[in-house]
Amino acid sequence: MQLILLSGGSGTRLWPLSNSARSKQFLPLLEREDGTMESMIQRVIRQVREARLTDNITLATNASQLDIITNQLGDKVSVVTEPERRDTFPAIALASTYLHLEKKCSDDEVVVVMPCDPYTGMDYFHAIARMVKVVDDAEADLVLMGVKPTYPSAKYGYIVPVAGEGSEVVKVERFTEKPTVAVAEELLKQNAYWNGGVFAFRLGYMMKIVGKYMNIGSGMSFTEVRSRYAEFPRISFDYEVAEKAESVAVVPTSCEWKDLGTWNTLTDELHKPTIGNAVIGPKCVNTHVINELQHPIFVDGLTDVVVAACPDGILVCAKKETENIKKYVENLTPRPMYEERRWGTYRVLDDTRYADGCHSLTKSLTVLPGKSLSYQLHHHRSEVWTFVEGEGIFVLDGVSRHVKAGDTVVIPVEHRHTLKAITRLTFIEVQQGNPLIEEDIERFEWNFE
C-alpha cells in the first residue's frame, strides 16, 4: 500500500503562530505520552507507523513547506512539491504520477490519500485498512471514508449512501458539499456521513484519469510531468474524481475525528493551559496562553480566551470568535518572522526603516550540526554576522576559515558566501540595503571537503 498525505494551507487560521511557510500542521503544540511536544503531521506519521499501515509514505505539498517538512520528518517520507498551488486533484495527480514514474509502482498497487493533520484515534487508521481491503477485493474503483456525524455541521461535506445498504461497505448515492445546518439535519435523517477526505483506489485507476490531461508515455520523466503541472485543471479531487466515479463506495466509521483548524478547537486538545513563558492567574476560566517570545506573559480575570504570541504578532481573542480571524489577519504580517529551514531556524529580531531611506533587518539564525547554508550572494544587501554559539566553517569567495562564538564576519554586496556548522551554531545577522527580501539570493555550487 502507498499512502499520500496532503499538506497545504495558507496558515492564517492559527495566526500568529502559523503563516504561509509554517501552517498549522507544523506547530509543535500536541503533547505525547512522554510529555514531549509534537506537531499534527508528526502525530499522524507516528499513528500510521503504530497502526502498521505502511512504511511507503509520500507527502504532497507546496515548495514553501519543503524545508520545515525535512526539518520535522527527516527522510521518513518521500516529498513531492507542487510548482504552484492548484487544488487537491492536481496535487494527487502529481503524487500518483510520482509513484508511477519514480517509485515504479504497478497499476495494481493500492493508494490511499488522506489529509496530513486530522486529530483522531487509532480507529481512524483501522478504517483505512478496511478501505484498502475493499479496493483489494475489487468491490469498488474508488472507496471513501465516511465519518458518522455527531451533529449537523455546515463545515463538512456529506456522503449520502444508497438506502438499505449494509454497514461495512456502502454504495454511494450522491455527495453534498458543505450544506446549511437545516440541510445537514435532513441529511442526517438519510444516514449520511461526513466526508473524511480519505480516498482509496488502485494506482492504474488514477493514472487513467491523469491520462485525460497528459499522455504519460514510456519515455516521459517525472521532472517533465512536474514542469507541465499547469496543464492539470484547478479543481478539487471530490469534483473531478469522486463525483464522476461510476463505481464508488464508502467505509463508515464512528471514530473520533476533529479538525484542529481554529484556536477554539485546538485549545480543547491542549493538556496544559500554558505553553512557553506564561503565567495564568487564579481568576481565569478556560483560558490558554501560548507564548513563543522570550518576554513573559501574565493574564488574569479572563474567561474563554486564547492568547498567542510569537515574532509574527500577538493574538488576544475570545475562543468563540477565533473562527473569524482569517479575514482580518491575512495582511498583518508582510513576511514570516520565524521559519524552520532544512538547515535549522531563523527569527527576525528587528526590522527598521530610517529617515534617510536606509533599511536594516536583524536576525538570529541557528544552524544544526553538520548542516550548511547554500553558497550564495545577494545583489542588494550587505551582511554582518556575529557568532554567539558553537563553531563552524565560513566561506567567502572560495576562501574557508574556522569561526566560533565571539567572531564577526563582514559580507559585502555581490560576494559569494556559505557556512557549515560543526556544532550547533548560532549567529546574529544584520542586513543593510534595499530591498531586504528573501528573494534577493543567487545560489551556486559548493562542496565542503
Short mmCIF file of C-alpha atoms in Angstrom, two decimals:
data_model
loop_
_atom_site.label_atom_id
_atom_site.label_comp_id
_atom_site.label_asym_id
_atom_site.label_seq_id
_atom_site.Cartn_x
_atom_site.Cartn_y
_atom_site.Cartn_z
CA MET A 1 0.00 0.00 0.00
CA GLN A 2 1.13 3.53 -0.82
CA LEU A 3 -0.03 6.42 1.38
CA ILE A 4 -0.22 10.01 0.06
CA LEU A 5 -0.54 12.72 2.69
CA LEU A 6 -1.82 16.10 1.51
CA SER A 7 -0.12 19.06 3.15
CA GLY A 8 -1.23 22.54 2.16
CA GLY A 9 -2.96 25.52 3.70
CA SER A 10 -2.19 29.22 3.79
CA GLY A 11 -1.54 29.24 7.54
CA THR A 12 -3.80 32.11 8.64
CA ARG A 13 -6.42 30.38 10.80
CA LEU A 14 -3.95 29.84 13.66
CA TRP A 15 -2.34 33.25 13.33
CA PRO A 16 0.11 34.45 14.60
CA LEU A 17 1.87 31.10 15.14
CA SER A 18 1.10 29.85 11.64
CA ASN A 19 1.98 31.50 8.35
CA SER A 20 2.49 30.61 4.69
CA ALA A 21 5.69 28.69 5.47
CA ARG A 22 4.57 27.27 8.82
CA SER A 23 0.99 26.04 8.51
CA LYS A 24 -1.00 24.60 11.42
CA GLN A 25 0.19 21.02 10.84
CA PHE A 26 3.75 22.00 11.77
CA LEU A 27 3.06 23.68 15.13
CA PRO A 28 4.56 21.55 17.96
CA LEU A 29 1.63 22.03 20.35
CA LEU A 30 0.40 18.46 20.97
CA GLU A 31 1.76 16.54 23.94
CA ARG A 32 2.98 12.96 23.60
CA GLU A 33 2.56 10.40 26.38
CA ASP A 34 6.16 11.03 27.48
CA GLY A 35 5.47 14.75 27.90
CA THR A 36 7.39 15.92 24.82
CA MET A 37 5.67 18.00 22.15
CA GLU A 38 4.88 17.09 18.56
CA SER A 39 3.15 18.69 15.59
CA MET A 40 -0.01 17.42 13.90
CA ILE A 41 1.96 15.99 11.00
CA GLN A 42 4.42 14.24 13.32
CA ARG A 43 1.47 12.78 15.23
CA VAL A 44 -0.16 11.40 12.07
CA ILE A 45 3.10 9.83 10.85
CA ARG A 46 3.55 8.21 14.28
CA GLN A 47 -0.01 6.86 14.23
CA VAL A 48 0.43 5.41 10.73
CA ARG A 49 3.52 3.55 11.96
CA GLU A 50 1.82 2.38 15.15
CA ALA A 51 -1.17 1.08 13.15
CA ARG A 52 1.30 -0.78 10.88
CA LEU A 53 -0.47 0.54 7.81
CA THR A 54 2.59 1.09 5.63
CA ASP A 55 6.12 2.45 5.51
CA ASN A 56 5.52 3.82 2.00
CA ILE A 57 4.53 7.43 2.69
CA THR A 58 4.63 10.29 0.17
CA LEU A 59 3.87 13.85 1.20
CA ALA A 60 2.29 16.10 -1.43
CA THR A 61 2.95 19.72 -0.55
CA ASN A 62 3.94 23.13 -1.90
CA ALA A 63 7.57 24.17 -2.25
CA SER A 64 7.42 26.68 0.63
CA GLN A 65 6.86 23.82 3.11
CA LEU A 66 9.72 21.59 1.92
CA ASP A 67 12.30 22.82 4.44
CA ILE A 68 10.06 22.51 7.51
CA ILE A 69 8.95 19.02 6.41
CA THR A 70 12.59 17.96 6.08
CA ASN A 71 13.31 19.51 9.47
CA GLN A 72 10.45 17.71 11.24
CA LEU A 73 10.34 14.38 9.40
CA GLY A 74 13.85 13.90 8.02
CA ASP A 75 13.97 11.07 5.49
CA LYS A 76 10.95 9.21 6.90
CA VAL A 77 8.79 10.20 3.91
CA SER A 78 9.10 10.96 0.23
CA VAL A 79 8.13 14.52 -0.72
CA VAL A 80 6.50 15.75 -3.93
CA THR A 81 6.28 19.55 -4.27
CA GLU A 82 3.81 21.41 -6.45
CA PRO A 83 5.34 24.12 -8.65
CA GLU A 84 2.22 26.16 -7.80
CA ARG A 85 -0.94 25.70 -5.75
CA ARG A 86 -3.77 24.32 -7.89
CA ASP A 87 -6.16 22.39 -5.54
CA THR A 88 -6.37 18.75 -4.48
CA PHE A 89 -6.91 16.99 -7.81
CA PRO A 90 -3.70 18.20 -9.48
CA ALA A 91 -1.78 17.60 -6.23
CA ILE A 92 -2.99 13.98 -6.08
CA ALA A 93 -2.41 13.56 -9.83
CA LEU A 94 1.19 14.74 -9.45
CA ALA A 95 1.84 12.49 -6.44
CA SER A 96 0.29 9.49 -8.22
CA THR A 97 2.49 10.13 -11.25
CA TYR A 98 5.49 10.21 -8.91
CA LEU A 99 4.53 6.75 -7.63
CA HIS A 100 4.16 5.53 -11.22
CA LEU A 101 7.33 7.03 -12.73
CA GLU A 102 9.76 7.39 -9.82
CA LYS A 103 8.78 4.58 -7.43
CA LYS A 104 7.82 2.27 -10.31
CA CYS A 105 4.66 1.12 -8.52
CA SER A 106 2.41 -1.22 -10.50
CA ASP A 107 -1.08 -0.30 -11.65
CA ASP A 108 -2.50 -2.79 -9.12
CA GLU A 109 -0.88 -1.02 -6.16
CA VAL A 110 -3.49 0.32 -3.71
CA VAL A 111 -3.08 4.03 -2.98
CA VAL A 112 -4.67 5.84 -0.03
CA VAL A 113 -4.89 9.64 0.03
CA MET A 114 -5.59 11.46 3.30
CA PRO A 115 -5.01 14.87 4.91
CA CYS A 116 -1.85 15.20 6.97
CA ASP A 117 -3.47 16.81 10.00
CA PRO A 118 -6.61 15.03 11.29
CA TYR A 119 -6.87 14.78 15.07
CA THR A 120 -8.11 11.26 15.52
CA GLY A 121 -7.62 7.94 17.29
CA MET A 122 -6.43 4.58 16.04
CA ASP A 123 -9.93 3.57 14.84
CA TYR A 124 -9.41 6.06 12.01
CA PHE A 125 -6.42 4.08 10.76
CA HIS A 126 -8.20 0.76 11.21
CA ALA A 127 -10.93 2.16 8.91
CA ILE A 128 -8.23 2.95 6.34
CA ALA A 129 -7.09 -0.69 6.50
CA ARG A 130 -10.68 -1.75 5.74
CA MET A 131 -10.74 0.67 2.78
CA VAL A 132 -7.61 -0.98 1.37
CA LYS A 133 -9.26 -4.39 1.63
CA VAL A 134 -12.36 -3.17 -0.23
CA VAL A 135 -10.16 -1.98 -3.11
CA ASP A 136 -8.14 -5.19 -3.00
CA ASP A 137 -11.37 -7.21 -3.23
CA ALA A 138 -12.46 -5.11 -6.25
CA GLU A 139 -15.75 -4.11 -4.59
CA ALA A 140 -15.38 -0.55 -5.94
CA ASP A 141 -12.95 1.51 -8.03
CA LEU A 142 -12.97 4.36 -5.53
CA VAL A 143 -13.52 3.99 -1.78
CA LEU A 144 -14.09 6.86 0.64
CA MET A 145 -14.11 7.13 4.41
CA GLY A 146 -17.45 8.20 5.89
CA VAL A 147 -17.38 9.52 9.44
CA LYS A 148 -20.64 9.11 11.37
CA PRO A 149 -21.76 12.68 12.23
CA THR A 150 -22.24 13.74 15.83
CA TYR A 151 -24.15 16.90 14.93
CA PRO A 152 -25.49 18.67 11.79
CA SER A 153 -22.35 20.56 10.78
CA ALA A 154 -22.19 23.13 7.98
CA LYS A 155 -18.38 22.87 7.82
CA TYR A 156 -18.08 19.40 6.26
CA GLY A 157 -19.14 17.75 3.03
CA TYR A 158 -21.53 14.79 3.23
CA ILE A 159 -21.70 11.36 1.60
CA VAL A 160 -25.26 10.09 1.09
CA PRO A 161 -25.38 6.27 0.95
CA VAL A 162 -27.76 4.13 -1.06
CA ALA A 163 -30.78 3.35 1.12
CA GLY A 164 -30.88 -0.12 2.64
CA GLU A 165 -27.15 -0.82 2.21
CA GLY A 166 -25.14 -2.73 4.81
CA SER A 167 -22.86 -1.28 7.47
CA GLU A 168 -19.34 -2.43 6.49
CA VAL A 169 -19.23 -1.21 2.88
CA VAL A 170 -21.92 1.07 1.49
CA LYS A 171 -22.54 2.16 -2.10
CA VAL A 172 -22.68 5.93 -2.58
CA GLU A 173 -25.76 7.63 -3.98
CA ARG A 174 -24.52 11.23 -4.08
CA PHE A 175 -22.36 13.91 -2.43
CA THR A 176 -23.39 17.20 -0.83
CA GLU A 177 -20.80 19.93 -0.26
CA LYS A 178 -20.96 21.96 2.99
CA PRO A 179 -24.74 22.40 3.32
CA THR A 180 -26.63 24.74 5.63
CA VAL A 181 -27.40 23.42 9.09
CA ALA A 182 -31.04 22.88 8.07
CA VAL A 183 -30.00 20.78 5.07
CA ALA A 184 -27.46 18.93 7.23
CA GLU A 185 -30.25 17.94 9.62
CA GLU A 186 -32.14 16.38 6.71
CA LEU A 187 -29.01 14.59 5.53
CA LEU A 188 -28.55 13.01 8.95
CA LYS A 189 -32.05 11.55 8.63
CA GLN A 190 -30.83 9.88 5.41
CA ASN A 191 -27.91 8.28 7.33
CA ALA A 192 -25.41 10.50 5.53
CA TYR A 193 -21.77 10.55 6.63
CA TRP A 194 -19.25 13.34 6.91
CA ASN A 195 -16.75 13.13 4.05
CA GLY A 196 -13.48 12.44 5.86
CA GLY A 197 -11.39 13.42 2.82
CA VAL A 198 -9.78 9.95 2.64
CA PHE A 199 -9.75 8.08 -0.68
CA ALA A 200 -8.50 4.64 -1.74
CA PHE A 201 -8.00 3.38 -5.31
CA ARG A 202 -5.65 1.35 -7.46
CA LEU A 203 -2.86 3.39 -9.00
CA GLY A 204 -3.92 2.38 -12.51
CA TYR A 205 -7.38 3.86 -11.91
CA MET A 206 -5.87 7.24 -11.12
CA MET A 207 -3.36 7.11 -13.96
CA LYS A 208 -6.20 6.67 -16.47
CA ILE A 209 -7.72 9.92 -15.16
CA VAL A 210 -4.31 11.63 -15.32
CA GLY A 211 -4.12 10.49 -18.96
CA LYS A 212 -7.13 12.66 -19.81
CA TYR A 213 -4.91 15.72 -19.34
CA MET A 214 -1.41 14.44 -20.04
CA ASN A 215 -0.18 11.46 -22.04
CA ILE A 216 2.28 9.73 -19.69
CA GLY A 217 4.34 7.90 -22.29
CA SER A 218 7.04 5.33 -21.59
CA GLY A 219 9.81 7.84 -22.18
CA MET A 220 8.37 10.63 -20.03
CA SER A 221 10.14 11.57 -16.80
CA PHE A 222 8.54 12.82 -13.60
CA THR A 223 10.51 16.07 -13.99
CA GLU A 224 8.76 16.69 -17.31
CA VAL A 225 5.34 15.99 -15.79
CA ARG A 226 6.07 18.42 -12.97
CA SER A 227 7.17 21.09 -15.46
CA ARG A 228 3.76 20.75 -17.17
CA TYR A 229 1.82 20.89 -13.91
CA ALA A 230 -0.30 23.86 -15.06
CA GLU A 231 -1.95 21.57 -17.63
CA PHE A 232 -3.92 19.89 -14.83
CA PRO A 233 -7.21 21.71 -14.08
CA ARG A 234 -7.51 23.75 -10.91
CA ILE A 235 -10.24 21.63 -9.27
CA SER A 236 -10.79 19.54 -6.16
CA PHE A 237 -10.47 15.75 -6.17
CA ASP A 238 -14.09 15.49 -4.98
CA TYR A 239 -15.42 17.34 -8.03
CA GLU A 240 -13.05 15.89 -10.63
CA VAL A 241 -12.94 12.25 -9.48
CA ALA A 242 -15.32 11.29 -6.65
CA GLU A 243 -18.49 12.82 -8.08
CA LYS A 244 -17.78 11.38 -11.55
CA ALA A 245 -16.85 7.87 -10.38
CA GLU A 246 -19.14 5.09 -11.63
CA SER A 247 -18.07 2.57 -9.00
CA VAL A 248 -17.73 4.30 -5.63
CA ALA A 249 -18.29 3.04 -2.09
CA VAL A 250 -17.88 4.33 1.43
CA VAL A 251 -16.47 2.61 4.52
CA PRO A 252 -18.28 4.01 7.58
CA THR A 253 -16.52 4.68 10.86
CA SER A 254 -17.54 6.13 14.22
CA CYS A 255 -14.02 7.18 15.12
CA GLU A 256 -13.12 10.38 16.90
CA TRP A 257 -12.37 12.89 14.14
CA LYS A 258 -11.61 16.56 14.57
CA ASP A 259 -10.18 19.36 12.50
CA LEU A 260 -7.96 21.41 14.80
CA GLY A 261 -8.14 24.31 12.38
CA THR A 262 -9.06 27.10 14.78
CA TRP A 263 -7.76 28.20 18.16
CA ASN A 264 -11.12 27.22 19.63
CA THR A 265 -10.85 23.59 18.55
CA LEU A 266 -7.09 23.34 19.10
CA THR A 267 -7.12 24.57 22.70
CA ASP A 268 -9.71 21.88 23.53
CA GLU A 269 -6.94 19.33 22.98
CA LEU A 270 -4.12 21.09 24.86
CA HIS A 271 -3.28 19.32 28.10
CA LYS A 272 -1.94 22.42 29.82
CA PRO A 273 -3.28 26.00 29.94
CA THR A 274 0.14 27.49 29.15
CA ILE A 275 2.90 26.72 26.66
CA GLY A 276 6.06 28.79 26.87
CA ASN A 277 6.90 31.67 29.20
CA ALA A 278 3.45 32.43 30.63
CA VAL A 279 1.57 32.54 33.93
CA ILE A 280 -2.21 32.40 34.34
CA GLY A 281 -3.81 33.99 37.42
CA PRO A 282 -6.43 32.29 39.65
CA LYS A 283 -9.38 34.21 38.18
CA CYS A 284 -9.01 32.88 34.64
CA VAL A 285 -11.52 30.33 33.37
CA ASN A 286 -10.92 28.14 30.28
CA THR A 287 -8.09 30.40 29.14
CA HIS A 288 -4.98 29.29 27.24
CA VAL A 289 -1.72 31.13 26.63
CA ILE A 290 0.84 30.01 24.01
CA ASN A 291 3.97 32.15 24.06
CA GLU A 292 6.95 31.72 21.70
CA LEU A 293 8.51 35.02 22.75
CA GLN A 294 11.20 35.42 25.39
CA HIS A 295 9.13 38.13 27.09
CA PRO A 296 6.87 36.74 29.85
CA ILE A 297 3.08 36.97 29.64
CA PHE A 298 0.73 37.19 32.65
CA VAL A 299 -3.07 37.09 32.32
CA ASP A 300 -5.88 37.04 34.87
CA GLY A 301 -9.62 37.63 35.00
CA LEU A 302 -10.24 36.21 31.50
CA THR A 303 -12.90 33.64 30.57
CA ASP A 304 -12.90 31.53 27.37
CA VAL A 305 -9.96 33.42 25.85
CA VAL A 306 -6.86 32.39 23.90
CA VAL A 307 -3.64 34.41 23.94
CA ALA A 308 -0.97 33.52 21.37
CA ALA A 309 2.30 35.42 20.95
CA CYS A 310 5.26 34.94 18.61
CA PRO A 311 7.51 37.15 16.43
CA ASP A 312 4.71 37.45 13.84
CA GLY A 313 2.28 39.08 16.26
CA ILE A 314 0.08 38.79 19.35
CA LEU A 315 -3.48 37.44 19.44
CA VAL A 316 -5.94 38.05 22.28
CA CYS A 317 -9.35 36.69 21.31
CA ALA A 318 -12.49 35.11 22.72
CA LYS A 319 -12.36 31.46 21.70
CA LYS A 320 -15.78 31.54 20.07
CA GLU A 321 -14.60 34.34 17.76
CA THR A 322 -11.38 32.68 16.57
CA GLU A 323 -13.07 31.15 13.51
CA ASN A 324 -13.37 34.67 12.08
CA ILE A 325 -9.75 35.84 12.38
CA LYS A 326 -8.66 34.72 8.91
CA LYS A 327 -10.27 37.68 7.11
CA TYR A 328 -8.63 40.17 9.49
CA VAL A 329 -5.05 38.92 9.69
CA GLU A 330 -4.13 37.96 6.11
CA ASN A 331 -2.24 41.23 5.59
CA LEU A 332 -0.98 41.86 9.13
CA THR A 333 2.44 40.24 8.68
CA PRO A 334 4.10 41.04 5.31
CA ARG A 335 6.76 38.35 5.80
CA PRO A 336 7.24 35.40 8.20
CA MET A 337 9.22 36.48 11.26
CA TYR A 338 10.16 32.89 12.15
CA GLU A 339 10.87 29.94 9.86
CA GLU A 340 12.18 26.40 10.07
CA ARG A 341 14.55 25.57 7.24
CA ARG A 342 16.34 22.38 6.18
CA TRP A 343 19.47 23.65 7.97
CA GLY A 344 17.83 24.99 11.15
CA THR A 345 15.76 28.06 12.08
CA TYR A 346 15.79 31.83 11.88
CA ARG A 347 13.95 34.51 13.82
CA VAL A 348 13.64 38.20 12.89
CA LEU A 349 14.68 40.36 15.86
CA ASP A 350 14.33 43.83 14.33
CA ASP A 351 13.12 45.40 11.06
CA THR A 352 13.73 49.16 10.87
CA ARG A 353 13.49 51.81 8.14
CA TYR A 354 15.33 55.07 8.76
CA ALA A 355 14.59 58.68 7.73
CA ASP A 356 17.43 58.72 5.19
CA GLY A 357 15.91 55.74 3.35
CA CYS A 358 18.24 53.10 4.80
CA HIS A 359 16.75 49.77 5.84
CA SER A 360 18.17 47.26 8.32
CA LEU A 361 17.00 43.78 9.28
CA THR A 362 18.39 41.81 12.21
CA LYS A 363 18.00 38.04 12.52
CA SER A 364 19.07 35.29 14.88
CA LEU A 365 19.95 32.13 12.92
CA THR A 366 20.72 28.67 14.28
CA VAL A 367 22.38 26.09 12.02
CA LEU A 368 22.20 22.47 13.19
CA PRO A 369 25.38 20.32 13.45
CA GLY A 370 26.51 19.04 10.06
CA LYS A 371 24.07 21.28 8.17
CA SER A 372 25.10 24.09 5.83
CA LEU A 373 23.68 27.14 4.10
CA SER A 374 23.72 27.33 0.30
CA TYR A 375 26.65 29.03 -1.43
CA GLN A 376 25.02 32.33 -2.32
CA LEU A 377 25.31 36.04 -2.96
CA HIS A 378 22.95 39.00 -2.60
CA HIS A 379 22.59 41.82 -5.13
CA HIS A 380 21.00 44.41 -2.84
CA ARG A 381 22.33 43.90 0.67
CA SER A 382 25.46 43.55 2.76
CA GLU A 383 25.54 41.44 5.91
CA VAL A 384 27.47 41.33 9.19
CA TRP A 385 27.45 38.04 11.12
CA THR A 386 28.36 37.85 14.81
CA PHE A 387 28.69 34.30 16.12
CA VAL A 388 27.34 33.74 19.62
CA GLU A 389 27.28 29.94 19.97
CA GLY A 390 29.21 26.96 18.61
CA GLU A 391 31.74 26.64 15.81
CA GLY A 392 31.74 26.09 12.08
CA ILE A 393 33.39 26.71 8.71
CA PHE A 394 32.72 30.03 6.93
CA VAL A 395 33.48 30.51 3.22
CA LEU A 396 33.79 33.91 1.49
CA ASP A 397 34.57 33.97 -2.23
CA GLY A 398 36.02 30.46 -2.12
CA VAL A 399 38.26 31.03 0.94
CA SER A 400 37.45 28.97 4.04
CA ARG A 401 38.06 29.87 7.69
CA HIS A 402 37.12 28.43 11.06
CA VAL A 403 34.62 30.51 13.07
CA LYS A 404 33.46 30.26 16.69
CA ALA A 405 31.50 32.19 19.29
CA GLY A 406 32.83 35.76 19.51
CA ASP A 407 33.91 36.01 15.87
CA THR A 408 32.45 38.54 13.41
CA VAL A 409 32.50 38.41 9.59
CA VAL A 410 31.52 41.05 7.01
CA ILE A 411 29.87 40.05 3.72
CA PRO A 412 29.75 42.87 1.14
CA VAL A 413 27.17 43.07 -1.64
CA GLU A 414 27.76 40.65 -4.56
CA HIS A 415 30.19 38.39 -2.63
CA ARG A 416 29.63 34.63 -2.51
CA HIS A 417 29.44 33.02 0.91
CA THR A 418 28.33 29.92 2.79
CA LEU A 419 28.55 28.36 6.25
CA LYS A 420 28.67 24.85 7.69
CA ALA A 421 28.04 24.08 11.36
CA ILE A 422 30.45 21.76 13.15
CA THR A 423 28.45 22.04 16.36
CA ARG A 424 25.12 23.80 16.89
CA LEU A 425 25.96 27.25 15.55
CA THR A 426 24.04 30.46 16.32
CA PHE A 427 24.82 33.89 14.92
CA ILE A 428 23.25 37.33 14.71
CA GLU A 429 22.89 38.64 11.17
CA VAL A 430 22.49 42.37 10.43
CA GLN A 431 21.40 43.15 6.87
CA GLN A 432 21.63 46.59 5.28
CA GLY A 433 20.34 47.55 1.83
CA ASN A 434 17.20 47.92 -0.22
CA PRO A 435 15.12 45.90 -0.80
CA LEU A 436 15.69 43.47 2.09
CA ILE A 437 13.75 40.45 0.86
CA GLU A 438 14.31 36.68 0.98
CA GLU A 439 14.16 36.55 -2.83
CA ASP A 440 17.40 38.56 -3.12
CA ILE A 441 19.54 35.45 -3.39
CA GLU A 442 21.54 33.75 -6.15
CA ARG A 443 22.81 30.24 -5.41
CA PHE A 444 25.94 28.43 -6.66
CA GLU A 445 27.54 25.03 -6.24
CA TRP A 446 29.89 24.44 -3.31
CA ASN A 447 31.17 21.21 -1.75
CA PHE A 448 32.60 21.17 1.76
CA GLU A 449 35.55 18.79 1.99
#
